[in-house]
PDB file of C-alpha atoms in Angstrom:
ATOM      1  CA  UNK A   8    -176.516 199.148 -30.202  1.00 62.00           C
ATOM      2  CA  UNK A   9    -172.829 200.172 -28.979  1.00 72.00           C
ATOM      3  CA  UNK A  10    -172.040 201.535 -25.537  1.00 74.00           C
ATOM      4  CA  UNK A  11    -170.844 205.003 -25.819  1.00 78.00           C
ATOM      5  CA  UNK A  12    -167.116 205.838 -25.182  1.00 91.00           C
ATOM      6  CA  UNK A  13    -166.363 209.015 -23.365  1.00 95.00           C
ATOM      7  CA  UNK A  14    -162.079 209.724 -23.307  1.00 96.00           C
ATOM      8  CA  UNK A  15    -161.042 210.279 -19.908  1.00 97.00           C
ATOM      9  CA  UNK A  16    -159.283 214.058 -19.750  1.00 97.00           C
ATOM     10  CA  UNK A  17    -155.843 214.291 -19.925  1.00 97.00           C
ATOM     11  CA  UNK A  18    -154.259 217.214 -17.831  1.00 97.00           C
ATOM     12  CA  UNK A  19    -150.442 218.466 -18.023  1.00 95.00           C
ATOM     13  CA  UNK A  20    -148.172 218.980 -15.130  1.00 84.00           C
ATOM     14  CA  UNK A  21    -150.791 219.496 -12.337  1.00 93.00           C
ATOM     15  CA  UNK A  22    -149.489 220.848  -9.313  1.00 94.00           C
ATOM     16  CA  UNK A  23    -150.776 219.149  -5.885  1.00 95.00           C
ATOM     17  CA  UNK A  24    -152.374 222.368  -5.329  1.00 96.00           C
ATOM     18  CA  UNK A  25    -154.446 222.062  -8.393  1.00 96.00           C
ATOM     19  CA  UNK A  26    -155.322 218.641  -7.884  1.00 96.00           C
ATOM     20  CA  UNK A  27    -156.995 219.409  -4.566  1.00 96.00           C
ATOM     21  CA  UNK A  28    -158.838 222.282  -5.635  1.00 95.00           C
ATOM     22  CA  UNK A  29    -159.675 221.797  -9.273  1.00 95.00           C
ATOM     23  CA  UNK A  30    -159.937 217.558 -10.067  1.00 95.00           C
ATOM     24  CA  UNK A  31    -160.683 215.864  -7.307  1.00 96.00           C
ATOM     25  CA  UNK A  32    -163.441 217.391  -5.707  1.00 95.00           C
ATOM     26  CA  UNK A  33    -165.064 216.306  -9.257  1.00 95.00           C
ATOM     27  CA  UNK A  34    -164.450 212.431  -8.474  1.00 95.00           C
ATOM     28  CA  UNK A  35    -163.806 212.025 -12.114  1.00 97.00           C
ATOM     29  CA  UNK A  36    -161.167 209.703 -13.410  1.00 98.00           C
ATOM     30  CA  UNK A  37    -158.201 211.948 -15.079  1.00 98.00           C
ATOM     31  CA  UNK A  38    -155.133 211.486 -16.563  1.00 98.00           C
ATOM     32  CA  UNK A  39    -152.297 213.078 -15.202  1.00 97.00           C
ATOM     33  CA  UNK A  40    -149.259 213.566 -17.721  1.00 96.00           C
ATOM     34  CA  UNK A  41    -145.703 215.000 -17.027  1.00 94.00           C
ATOM     35  CA  UNK A  42    -145.685 214.327 -13.458  1.00 94.00           C
ATOM     36  CA  UNK A  43    -142.454 214.192 -11.374  1.00 94.00           C
ATOM     37  CA  UNK A  44    -141.944 210.564 -10.941  1.00 97.00           C
ATOM     38  CA  UNK A  45    -138.080 209.931 -10.383  1.00 96.00           C
ATOM     39  CA  UNK A  46    -135.593 207.634 -12.501  1.00 97.00           C
ATOM     40  CA  UNK A  47    -137.643 204.758 -12.711  1.00 97.00           C
ATOM     41  CA  UNK A  48    -139.054 205.792 -16.164  1.00 95.00           C
ATOM     42  CA  UNK A  49    -135.741 205.313 -17.664  1.00 94.00           C
ATOM     43  CA  UNK A  50    -134.252 202.894 -15.413  1.00 96.00           C
ATOM     44  CA  UNK A  51    -136.287 200.312 -14.856  1.00 97.00           C
ATOM     45  CA  UNK A  52    -136.010 197.722 -17.987  1.00 96.00           C
ATOM     46  CA  UNK A  53    -136.040 193.966 -17.964  1.00 96.00           C
ATOM     47  CA  UNK A  54    -132.231 194.109 -17.240  1.00 96.00           C
ATOM     48  CA  UNK A  55    -132.171 196.759 -14.562  1.00 97.00           C
ATOM     49  CA  UNK A  56    -135.300 194.792 -12.604  1.00 96.00           C
ATOM     50  CA  UNK A  57    -133.728 191.610 -12.703  1.00 93.00           C
ATOM     51  CA  UNK A  58    -130.642 192.498 -11.260  1.00 94.00           C
ATOM     52  CA  UNK A  59    -132.199 194.869  -8.576  1.00 93.00           C
ATOM     53  CA  UNK A  60    -134.299 192.557  -6.691  1.00 91.00           C
ATOM     54  CA  UNK A  61    -132.004 189.380  -7.715  1.00 89.00           C
ATOM     55  CA  UNK A  62    -133.499 186.027  -6.695  1.00 92.00           C
ATOM     56  CA  UNK A  63    -135.953 186.463  -4.142  1.00 92.00           C
ATOM     57  CA  UNK A  64    -139.136 184.776  -4.567  1.00 94.00           C
ATOM     58  CA  UNK A  65    -142.665 186.294  -5.698  1.00 95.00           C
ATOM     59  CA  UNK A  66    -145.682 184.646  -6.055  1.00 95.00           C
ATOM     60  CA  UNK A  67    -147.732 185.378  -9.174  1.00 96.00           C
ATOM     61  CA  UNK A  68    -151.102 184.647 -11.230  1.00 97.00           C
ATOM     62  CA  UNK A  69    -150.329 182.487 -14.715  1.00 97.00           C
ATOM     63  CA  UNK A  70    -153.097 182.509 -17.404  1.00 95.00           C
ATOM     64  CA  UNK A  71    -153.139 180.324 -20.496  1.00 94.00           C
ATOM     65  CA  UNK A  72    -155.723 182.999 -21.747  1.00 93.00           C
ATOM     66  CA  UNK A  73    -155.863 186.816 -22.405  1.00 92.00           C
ATOM     67  CA  UNK A  74    -158.566 187.614 -20.396  1.00 91.00           C
ATOM     68  CA  UNK A  75    -158.382 186.730 -16.238  1.00 91.00           C
ATOM     69  CA  UNK A  76    -161.372 186.371 -14.721  1.00 87.00           C
ATOM     70  CA  UNK A  77    -161.135 186.388 -10.656  1.00 85.00           C
ATOM     71  CA  UNK A  78    -164.698 184.690 -10.075  1.00 84.00           C
ATOM     72  CA  UNK A  79    -164.041 181.760 -12.117  1.00 86.00           C
ATOM     73  CA  UNK A  80    -160.292 181.613 -11.116  1.00 89.00           C
ATOM     74  CA  UNK A  81    -158.894 180.696 -14.589  1.00 93.00           C
ATOM     75  CA  UNK A  82    -155.598 180.760 -13.499  1.00 94.00           C
ATOM     76  CA  UNK A  83    -152.985 179.411 -11.091  1.00 96.00           C
ATOM     77  CA  UNK A  84    -150.734 180.978  -8.599  1.00 95.00           C
ATOM     78  CA  UNK A  85    -147.230 180.052  -9.119  1.00 96.00           C
ATOM     79  CA  UNK A  86    -143.835 180.581  -7.393  1.00 96.00           C
ATOM     80  CA  UNK A  87    -140.780 182.378  -9.177  1.00 96.00           C
ATOM     81  CA  UNK A  88    -137.324 184.056  -8.249  1.00 96.00           C
ATOM     82  CA  UNK A  89    -138.468 187.345  -9.276  1.00 96.00           C
ATOM     83  CA  UNK A  90    -135.301 187.455 -11.763  1.00 96.00           C
ATOM     84  CA  UNK A  91    -136.771 184.446 -13.943  1.00 96.00           C
ATOM     85  CA  UNK A  92    -140.353 185.963 -13.647  1.00 97.00           C
ATOM     86  CA  UNK A  93    -139.233 189.101 -15.137  1.00 97.00           C
ATOM     87  CA  UNK A  94    -137.777 187.450 -18.090  1.00 96.00           C
ATOM     88  CA  UNK A  95    -140.648 185.556 -18.187  1.00 96.00           C
ATOM     89  CA  UNK A  96    -143.692 187.697 -18.122  1.00 97.00           C
ATOM     90  CA  UNK A  97    -141.099 190.238 -20.903  1.00 97.00           C
ATOM     91  CA  UNK A  98    -141.537 187.374 -23.649  1.00 94.00           C
ATOM     92  CA  UNK A  99    -144.163 186.162 -26.071  1.00 91.00           C
ATOM     93  CA  UNK A 100    -143.671 182.856 -26.221  1.00 94.00           C
ATOM     94  CA  UNK A 101    -141.534 180.636 -23.350  1.00 95.00           C
ATOM     95  CA  UNK A 102    -139.418 178.157 -23.729  1.00 93.00           C
ATOM     96  CA  UNK A 103    -139.859 176.675 -20.101  1.00 93.00           C
ATOM     97  CA  UNK A 104    -143.485 177.099 -18.807  1.00 93.00           C
ATOM     98  CA  UNK A 105    -146.395 176.256 -16.652  1.00 95.00           C
ATOM     99  CA  UNK A 106    -149.355 175.783 -18.404  1.00 94.00           C
ATOM    100  CA  UNK A 107    -148.750 176.947 -22.367  1.00 94.00           C
ATOM    101  CA  UNK A 108    -145.977 178.604 -23.776  1.00 94.00           C
ATOM    102  CA  UNK A 109    -147.570 181.542 -24.853  1.00 94.00           C
ATOM    103  CA  UNK A 110    -149.166 182.150 -21.288  1.00 95.00           C
ATOM    104  CA  UNK A 111    -149.427 185.452 -19.209  1.00 96.00           C
ATOM    105  CA  UNK A 112    -148.025 186.411 -16.507  1.00 97.00           C
ATOM    106  CA  UNK A 113    -149.568 188.750 -13.678  1.00 97.00           C
ATOM    107  CA  UNK A 114    -147.485 190.133 -10.223  1.00 96.00           C
ATOM    108  CA  UNK A 115    -149.412 192.500  -7.731  1.00 95.00           C
ATOM    109  CA  UNK A 116    -147.286 192.080  -4.883  1.00 94.00           C
ATOM    110  CA  UNK A 117    -148.581 191.707  -1.723  1.00 93.00           C
ATOM    111  CA  UNK A 118    -147.293 192.281   2.106  1.00 91.00           C
ATOM    112  CA  UNK A 119    -145.183 189.787   4.046  1.00 88.00           C
ATOM    113  CA  UNK A 120    -148.107 187.838   4.903  1.00 87.00           C
ATOM    114  CA  UNK A 121    -150.927 188.342   2.132  1.00 83.00           C
ATOM    115  CA  UNK A 122    -153.831 188.244   5.049  1.00 84.00           C
ATOM    116  CA  UNK A 123    -152.852 190.600   7.186  1.00 88.00           C
ATOM    117  CA  UNK A 124    -150.054 192.536   5.615  1.00 91.00           C
ATOM    118  CA  UNK A 125    -150.632 195.713   2.877  1.00 94.00           C
ATOM    119  CA  UNK A 126    -147.862 195.996  -0.146  1.00 95.00           C
ATOM    120  CA  UNK A 127    -145.454 198.736   0.388  1.00 96.00           C
ATOM    121  CA  UNK A 128    -142.864 199.092  -2.808  1.00 96.00           C
ATOM    122  CA  UNK A 129    -140.584 200.343   0.302  1.00 95.00           C
ATOM    123  CA  UNK A 130    -140.641 196.888   2.043  1.00 95.00           C
ATOM    124  CA  UNK A 131    -141.264 194.302  -0.689  1.00 95.00           C
ATOM    125  CA  UNK A 132    -139.120 196.182  -2.729  1.00 96.00           C
ATOM    126  CA  UNK A 133    -136.525 198.192  -1.312  1.00 95.00           C
ATOM    127  CA  UNK A 134    -133.942 199.074  -3.895  1.00 95.00           C
ATOM    128  CA  UNK A 135    -136.647 199.735  -6.415  1.00 97.00           C
ATOM    129  CA  UNK A 136    -138.624 201.772  -4.572  1.00 97.00           C
ATOM    130  CA  UNK A 137    -135.890 204.255  -4.102  1.00 97.00           C
ATOM    131  CA  UNK A 138    -135.715 205.046  -7.804  1.00 97.00           C
ATOM    132  CA  UNK A 139    -139.456 206.119  -7.377  1.00 97.00           C
ATOM    133  CA  UNK A 140    -140.920 209.590  -6.659  1.00 96.00           C
ATOM    134  CA  UNK A 141    -144.907 208.788  -5.019  1.00 95.00           C
ATOM    135  CA  UNK A 142    -147.081 211.784  -6.200  1.00 93.00           C
ATOM    136  CA  UNK A 143    -148.141 212.222  -2.588  1.00 88.00           C
ATOM    137  CA  UNK A 144    -151.439 214.237  -3.142  1.00 93.00           C
ATOM    138  CA  UNK A 145    -152.830 213.590   0.074  1.00 94.00           C
ATOM    139  CA  UNK A 146    -151.576 213.439   3.707  1.00 93.00           C
ATOM    140  CA  UNK A 147    -148.833 210.663   4.751  1.00 93.00           C
ATOM    141  CA  UNK A 148    -151.572 209.651   7.795  1.00 94.00           C
ATOM    142  CA  UNK A 149    -154.081 208.686   4.836  1.00 95.00           C
ATOM    143  CA  UNK A 150    -151.330 206.876   2.528  1.00 95.00           C
ATOM    144  CA  UNK A 151    -152.994 203.032   3.003  1.00 96.00           C
ATOM    145  CA  UNK A 152    -150.385 201.187   0.080  1.00 96.00           C
ATOM    146  CA  UNK A 153    -148.434 201.007  -2.951  1.00 96.00           C
ATOM    147  CA  UNK A 154    -148.999 197.624  -5.254  1.00 96.00           C
ATOM    148  CA  UNK A 155    -145.883 196.964  -7.904  1.00 97.00           C
ATOM    149  CA  UNK A 156    -147.542 195.207 -10.866  1.00 97.00           C
ATOM    150  CA  UNK A 157    -145.910 193.824 -13.505  1.00 97.00           C
ATOM    151  CA  UNK A 158    -148.059 192.609 -16.207  1.00 97.00           C
ATOM    152  CA  UNK A 159    -147.034 190.053 -19.807  1.00 97.00           C
ATOM    153  CA  UNK A 160    -148.537 191.405 -22.855  1.00 97.00           C
ATOM    154  CA  UNK A 161    -151.648 191.260 -23.981  1.00 95.00           C
ATOM    155  CA  UNK A 162    -153.233 190.500 -20.523  1.00 95.00           C
ATOM    156  CA  UNK A 163    -157.022 191.905 -19.480  1.00 94.00           C
ATOM    157  CA  UNK A 164    -157.788 192.258 -15.376  1.00 92.00           C
ATOM    158  CA  UNK A 165    -161.318 191.410 -14.372  1.00 91.00           C
ATOM    159  CA  UNK A 166    -163.638 194.716 -13.641  1.00 94.00           C
ATOM    160  CA  UNK A 167    -164.048 195.657 -10.548  1.00 94.00           C
ATOM    161  CA  UNK A 168    -164.173 198.699  -7.921  1.00 95.00           C
ATOM    162  CA  UNK A 169    -161.812 199.277  -5.231  1.00 94.00           C
ATOM    163  CA  UNK A 170    -163.015 201.334  -2.367  1.00 95.00           C
ATOM    164  CA  UNK A 171    -160.451 204.195  -1.357  1.00 96.00           C
ATOM    165  CA  UNK A 172    -158.783 206.537  -4.423  1.00 97.00           C
ATOM    166  CA  UNK A 173    -155.783 205.420  -5.600  1.00 96.00           C
ATOM    167  CA  UNK A 174    -153.302 206.392  -8.386  1.00 97.00           C
ATOM    168  CA  UNK A 175    -152.348 203.904 -11.099  1.00 98.00           C
ATOM    169  CA  UNK A 176    -148.718 205.099 -11.928  1.00 98.00           C
ATOM    170  CA  UNK A 177    -147.456 203.269 -15.877  1.00 98.00           C
ATOM    171  CA  UNK A 178    -143.718 203.517 -14.984  1.00 98.00           C
ATOM    172  CA  UNK A 179    -142.851 201.445 -18.623  1.00 97.00           C
ATOM    173  CA  UNK A 180    -144.959 199.971 -21.199  1.00 97.00           C
ATOM    174  CA  UNK A 181    -148.800 200.556 -22.647  1.00 97.00           C
ATOM    175  CA  UNK A 182    -152.319 200.220 -20.707  1.00 97.00           C
ATOM    176  CA  UNK A 183    -155.678 200.731 -21.934  1.00 97.00           C
ATOM    177  CA  UNK A 184    -157.978 200.886 -19.365  1.00 98.00           C
ATOM    178  CA  UNK A 185    -162.115 201.277 -19.316  1.00 97.00           C
ATOM    179  CA  UNK A 186    -163.971 203.021 -16.439  1.00 98.00           C
ATOM    180  CA  UNK A 187    -167.210 203.133 -15.654  1.00 97.00           C
ATOM    181  CA  UNK A 188    -169.478 205.212 -12.969  1.00 96.00           C
ATOM    182  CA  UNK A 189    -170.533 203.693  -9.441  1.00 96.00           C
ATOM    183  CA  UNK A 190    -173.296 204.910 -11.274  1.00 94.00           C
ATOM    184  CA  UNK A 191    -173.671 202.408 -13.693  1.00 95.00           C
ATOM    185  CA  UNK A 192    -173.649 199.321 -11.378  1.00 95.00           C
ATOM    186  CA  UNK A 193    -176.673 197.805 -12.283  1.00 94.00           C
ATOM    187  CA  UNK A 194    -175.994 197.591 -15.886  1.00 96.00           C
ATOM    188  CA  UNK A 195    -172.433 195.637 -15.151  1.00 97.00           C
ATOM    189  CA  UNK A 196    -173.807 192.410 -13.357  1.00 96.00           C
ATOM    190  CA  UNK A 197    -171.543 192.172  -9.977  1.00 94.00           C
ATOM    191  CA  UNK A 198    -170.236 189.984  -8.003  1.00 91.00           C
ATOM    192  CA  UNK A 199    -169.303 191.267  -5.014  1.00 86.00           C
ATOM    193  CA  UNK A 200    -166.591 194.103  -6.243  1.00 87.00           C
ATOM    194  CA  UNK A 201    -166.181 192.390  -9.859  1.00 92.00           C
ATOM    195  CA  UNK A 202    -167.853 192.136 -12.719  1.00 95.00           C
ATOM    196  CA  UNK A 203    -169.171 189.092 -14.620  1.00 94.00           C
ATOM    197  CA  UNK A 204    -168.708 190.649 -17.899  1.00 93.00           C
ATOM    198  CA  UNK A 205    -164.777 189.944 -18.719  1.00 87.00           C
ATOM    199  CA  UNK A 206    -164.794 191.323 -22.396  1.00 90.00           C
ATOM    200  CA  UNK A 207    -165.609 194.260 -22.570  1.00 93.00           C
ATOM    201  CA  UNK A 208    -165.181 195.032 -25.927  1.00 92.00           C
ATOM    202  CA  UNK A 209    -167.118 192.241 -27.134  1.00 92.00           C
ATOM    203  CA  UNK A 210    -169.618 191.228 -24.174  1.00 93.00           C
ATOM    204  CA  UNK A 211    -172.170 188.454 -24.530  1.00 93.00           C
ATOM    205  CA  UNK A 212    -175.688 190.748 -24.931  1.00 93.00           C
ATOM    206  CA  UNK A 213    -178.185 187.939 -24.506  1.00 95.00           C
ATOM    207  CA  UNK A 214    -176.225 187.193 -21.181  1.00 95.00           C
ATOM    208  CA  UNK A 215    -175.724 190.972 -20.281  1.00 95.00           C
ATOM    209  CA  UNK A 216    -178.365 192.579 -22.225  1.00 95.00           C
ATOM    210  CA  UNK A 217    -177.791 195.823 -19.673  1.00 95.00           C
ATOM    211  CA  UNK A 218    -174.130 196.006 -19.995  1.00 95.00           C
ATOM    212  CA  UNK A 219    -174.865 198.297 -23.257  1.00 93.00           C
ATOM    213  CA  UNK A 220    -176.439 201.139 -20.526  1.00 93.00           C
ATOM    214  CA  UNK A 221    -173.076 201.594 -19.198  1.00 94.00           C
ATOM    215  CA  UNK A 222    -171.274 204.243 -19.723  1.00 95.00           C
ATOM    216  CA  UNK A 223    -167.772 203.741 -20.830  1.00 96.00           C
ATOM    217  CA  UNK A 224    -164.386 205.959 -20.183  1.00 97.00           C
ATOM    218  CA  UNK A 225    -161.223 205.042 -21.701  1.00 97.00           C
ATOM    219  CA  UNK A 226    -158.290 205.829 -21.577  1.00 98.00           C
ATOM    220  CA  UNK A 227    -154.219 205.189 -23.260  1.00 97.00           C
ATOM    221  CA  UNK A 228    -151.367 205.325 -20.684  1.00 98.00           C
ATOM    222  CA  UNK A 229    -147.962 205.799 -21.587  1.00 97.00           C
ATOM    223  CA  UNK A 230    -145.357 205.239 -19.659  1.00 96.00           C
ATOM    224  CA  UNK A 231    -145.014 208.374 -17.057  1.00 97.00           C
ATOM    225  CA  UNK A 232    -148.545 208.859 -17.054  1.00 97.00           C
ATOM    226  CA  UNK A 233    -150.646 209.200 -13.875  1.00 97.00           C
ATOM    227  CA  UNK A 234    -154.632 207.878 -14.037  1.00 98.00           C
ATOM    228  CA  UNK A 235    -156.106 208.843 -11.000  1.00 98.00           C
ATOM    229  CA  UNK A 236    -159.355 206.323 -10.169  1.00 98.00           C
ATOM    230  CA  UNK A 237    -161.733 207.722  -7.964  1.00 97.00           C
ATOM    231  CA  UNK A 238    -162.963 205.052  -4.774  1.00 96.00           C
ATOM    232  CA  UNK A 239    -166.005 202.719  -6.632  1.00 96.00           C
ATOM    233  CA  UNK A 240    -165.469 203.651  -9.776  1.00 97.00           C
ATOM    234  CA  UNK A 241    -165.185 200.583 -12.215  1.00 97.00           C
ATOM    235  CA  UNK A 242    -161.406 199.662 -14.220  1.00 97.00           C
ATOM    236  CA  UNK A 243    -160.681 197.297 -16.313  1.00 96.00           C
ATOM    237  CA  UNK A 244    -157.270 196.910 -17.632  1.00 96.00           C
ATOM    238  CA  UNK A 245    -155.142 195.790 -20.831  1.00 96.00           C
ATOM    239  CA  UNK A 246    -152.061 195.804 -20.713  1.00 97.00           C
ATOM    240  CA  UNK A 247    -151.086 196.421 -24.557  1.00 96.00           C
ATOM    241  CA  UNK A 248    -147.427 195.952 -23.550  1.00 96.00           C
ATOM    242  CA  UNK A 249    -145.484 194.358 -21.286  1.00 97.00           C
ATOM    243  CA  UNK A 250    -145.169 197.109 -18.758  1.00 96.00           C
ATOM    244  CA  UNK A 251    -144.607 197.938 -15.253  1.00 98.00           C
ATOM    245  CA  UNK A 252    -146.993 199.998 -12.878  1.00 98.00           C
ATOM    246  CA  UNK A 253    -147.555 201.217  -9.665  1.00 97.00           C
ATOM    247  CA  UNK A 254    -150.876 201.494  -8.189  1.00 96.00           C
ATOM    248  CA  UNK A 255    -150.943 204.377  -4.669  1.00 97.00           C
ATOM    249  CA  UNK A 256    -154.112 203.766  -2.547  1.00 97.00           C
ATOM    250  CA  UNK A 257    -154.879 206.213   0.047  1.00 96.00           C
ATOM    251  CA  UNK A 258    -157.927 206.762   2.754  1.00 95.00           C
ATOM    252  CA  UNK A 259    -159.948 209.689   1.259  1.00 93.00           C
ATOM    253  CA  UNK A 260    -162.722 208.403   4.538  1.00 95.00           C
ATOM    254  CA  UNK A 261    -161.887 208.753   8.467  1.00 94.00           C
ATOM    255  CA  UNK A 262    -159.938 205.795   8.904  1.00 90.00           C
ATOM    256  CA  UNK A 263    -162.554 204.148  11.063  1.00 94.00           C
ATOM    257  CA  UNK A 264    -164.827 204.115   7.946  1.00 96.00           C
ATOM    258  CA  UNK A 265    -162.602 200.887   6.942  1.00 95.00           C
ATOM    259  CA  UNK A 266    -162.311 197.426   7.477  1.00 93.00           C
ATOM    260  CA  UNK A 267    -159.683 196.959   9.605  1.00 91.00           C
ATOM    261  CA  UNK A 268    -158.671 193.243   8.216  1.00 91.00           C
ATOM    262  CA  UNK A 269    -158.703 194.914   4.616  1.00 91.00           C
ATOM    263  CA  UNK A 270    -154.916 194.095   3.255  1.00 90.00           C
ATOM    264  CA  UNK A 271    -155.933 195.076  -0.546  1.00 90.00           C
ATOM    265  CA  UNK A 272    -158.249 198.081  -0.036  1.00 86.00           C
ATOM    266  CA  UNK A 273    -161.298 196.367  -1.584  1.00 86.00           C
ATOM    267  CA  UNK A 274    -163.193 195.461   1.224  1.00 91.00           C
ATOM    268  CA  UNK A 275    -166.430 197.443   1.837  1.00 94.00           C
ATOM    269  CA  UNK A 276    -166.518 199.981   4.516  1.00 96.00           C
ATOM    270  CA  UNK A 277    -167.986 198.840   7.819  1.00 96.00           C
ATOM    271  CA  UNK A 278    -171.050 200.563   7.578  1.00 96.00           C
ATOM    272  CA  UNK A 279    -172.051 199.225   4.216  1.00 96.00           C
ATOM    273  CA  UNK A 280    -171.736 196.046   4.798  1.00 95.00           C
ATOM    274  CA  UNK A 281    -173.565 195.966   8.098  1.00 96.00           C
ATOM    275  CA  UNK A 282    -176.469 197.800   5.968  1.00 96.00           C
ATOM    276  CA  UNK A 283    -176.287 194.926   3.148  1.00 95.00           C
ATOM    277  CA  UNK A 284    -176.495 192.440   6.064  1.00 96.00           C
ATOM    278  CA  UNK A 285    -179.698 194.021   7.450  1.00 97.00           C
ATOM    279  CA  UNK A 286    -181.000 194.402   4.224  1.00 95.00           C
ATOM    280  CA  UNK A 287    -180.718 190.622   3.300  1.00 96.00           C
ATOM    281  CA  UNK A 288    -182.627 189.877   6.841  1.00 97.00           C
ATOM    282  CA  UNK A 289    -185.205 192.078   6.020  1.00 96.00           C
ATOM    283  CA  UNK A 290    -185.377 190.208   2.246  1.00 96.00           C
ATOM    284  CA  UNK A 291    -185.605 187.293   4.190  1.00 97.00           C
ATOM    285  CA  UNK A 292    -188.705 188.299   6.595  1.00 97.00           C
ATOM    286  CA  UNK A 293    -190.578 189.150   3.742  1.00 97.00           C
ATOM    287  CA  UNK A 294    -190.521 185.589   2.012  1.00 97.00           C
ATOM    288  CA  UNK A 295    -193.047 184.963   5.100  1.00 97.00           C
ATOM    289  CA  UNK A 296    -195.846 186.857   2.800  1.00 97.00           C
ATOM    290  CA  UNK A 297    -197.404 185.416  -0.141  1.00 97.00           C
ATOM    291  CA  UNK A 298    -195.587 187.010  -3.634  1.00 97.00           C
ATOM    292  CA  UNK A 299    -198.163 189.155  -3.652  1.00 97.00           C
ATOM    293  CA  UNK A 300    -197.572 191.120  -0.646  1.00 97.00           C
ATOM    294  CA  UNK A 301    -193.637 190.609  -1.455  1.00 97.00           C
ATOM    295  CA  UNK A 302    -193.726 192.035  -4.357  1.00 97.00           C
ATOM    296  CA  UNK A 303    -196.216 194.768  -3.391  1.00 98.00           C
ATOM    297  CA  UNK A 304    -193.554 195.384   0.133  1.00 97.00           C
ATOM    298  CA  UNK A 305    -190.373 194.892  -1.966  1.00 97.00           C
ATOM    299  CA  UNK A 306    -191.039 197.758  -4.223  1.00 97.00           C
ATOM    300  CA  UNK A 307    -191.840 199.993  -1.717  1.00 97.00           C
ATOM    301  CA  UNK A 308    -188.596 199.265  -0.444  1.00 96.00           C
ATOM    302  CA  UNK A 309    -186.868 199.936  -3.022  1.00 95.00           C
ATOM    303  CA  UNK A 310    -188.681 203.682  -3.434  1.00 96.00           C
ATOM    304  CA  UNK A 311    -188.217 203.914   0.316  1.00 95.00           C
ATOM    305  CA  UNK A 312    -183.960 203.216  -0.884  1.00 94.00           C
ATOM    306  CA  UNK A 313    -184.568 206.144  -3.735  1.00 92.00           C
ATOM    307  CA  UNK A 314    -185.922 208.637  -1.529  1.00 94.00           C
ATOM    308  CA  UNK A 315    -183.506 208.296   1.385  1.00 93.00           C
ATOM    309  CA  UNK A 316    -180.188 207.668   0.147  1.00 93.00           C
ATOM    310  CA  UNK A 317    -179.931 208.108  -4.066  1.00 90.00           C
ATOM    311  CA  UNK A 318    -178.329 211.330  -4.976  1.00 84.00           C
ATOM    312  CA  UNK A 319    -180.679 213.469  -7.062  1.00 80.00           C
ATOM    313  CA  UNK A 320    -177.706 215.842  -7.959  1.00 72.00           C
ATOM    314  CA  UNK A 321    -176.121 213.366 -11.075  1.00 58.00           C
ATOM    315  CA  UNK A 322    -176.317 214.972 -14.428  1.00 46.00           C
TER     316      UNK A 322
END
């Protein structure tokens, strides 16, 4: 029993008008190739990156294993000068290390106050920001964040969804990205916004038997590629080489729909959070009934949710 794999569509040299007219309304992931991204794709070597932002300190994830798990927190946070971090992330074996000589590194830039401020490459890495031309396929006031990412070769990020649309801009290096539709959430064994299935290539089907039902979309990103990830699409990212990327998130719902305290773009919209709280209270109320009645009324609630809230226009 193998999961079906569907290649993500690749489109070349798509203008803003074409994207908004033909691509965006379909709400499907798409790789955009041949975009004008500025000088970053040729300039951002290890030497250049090290010199451009010098020895300012950055907080990084350090993992002794390739698959990072946000649920079990199988990594540690450490701080390094940026130039030292870049050189270490580009190595395979390390003379200096925190956990092991083949440990892997991951930087996800954050705001000045990580709990309150959004990541914005123009503020945290102003020298590098000058080399980047972000595809502005959204209105300026919709911009939410630009997240600078650097990853060691072989590192795999946990499967998760974000609540905003975003572009994953692969500046240097190669990535493989597996994506799953929001509709396949029932098969992904969720804990919050994250899937418990870490190894999407060799899943434990005794523990996660429904995972094979999830349809997997997959793409391979080369330097200069831009992946459009629609909001709520799950994604699992493997860095096949040391690489640098930039994620740009934007708000496509009305601004008041989003949680004001969300600095990462992954807190559920406020209406969704309220609905889940109400549902939890309703389920608590059902506990007052005997099991047979609880089962009957729970099934009626599910039918009501399907009737009132499910879309019926999926293929």
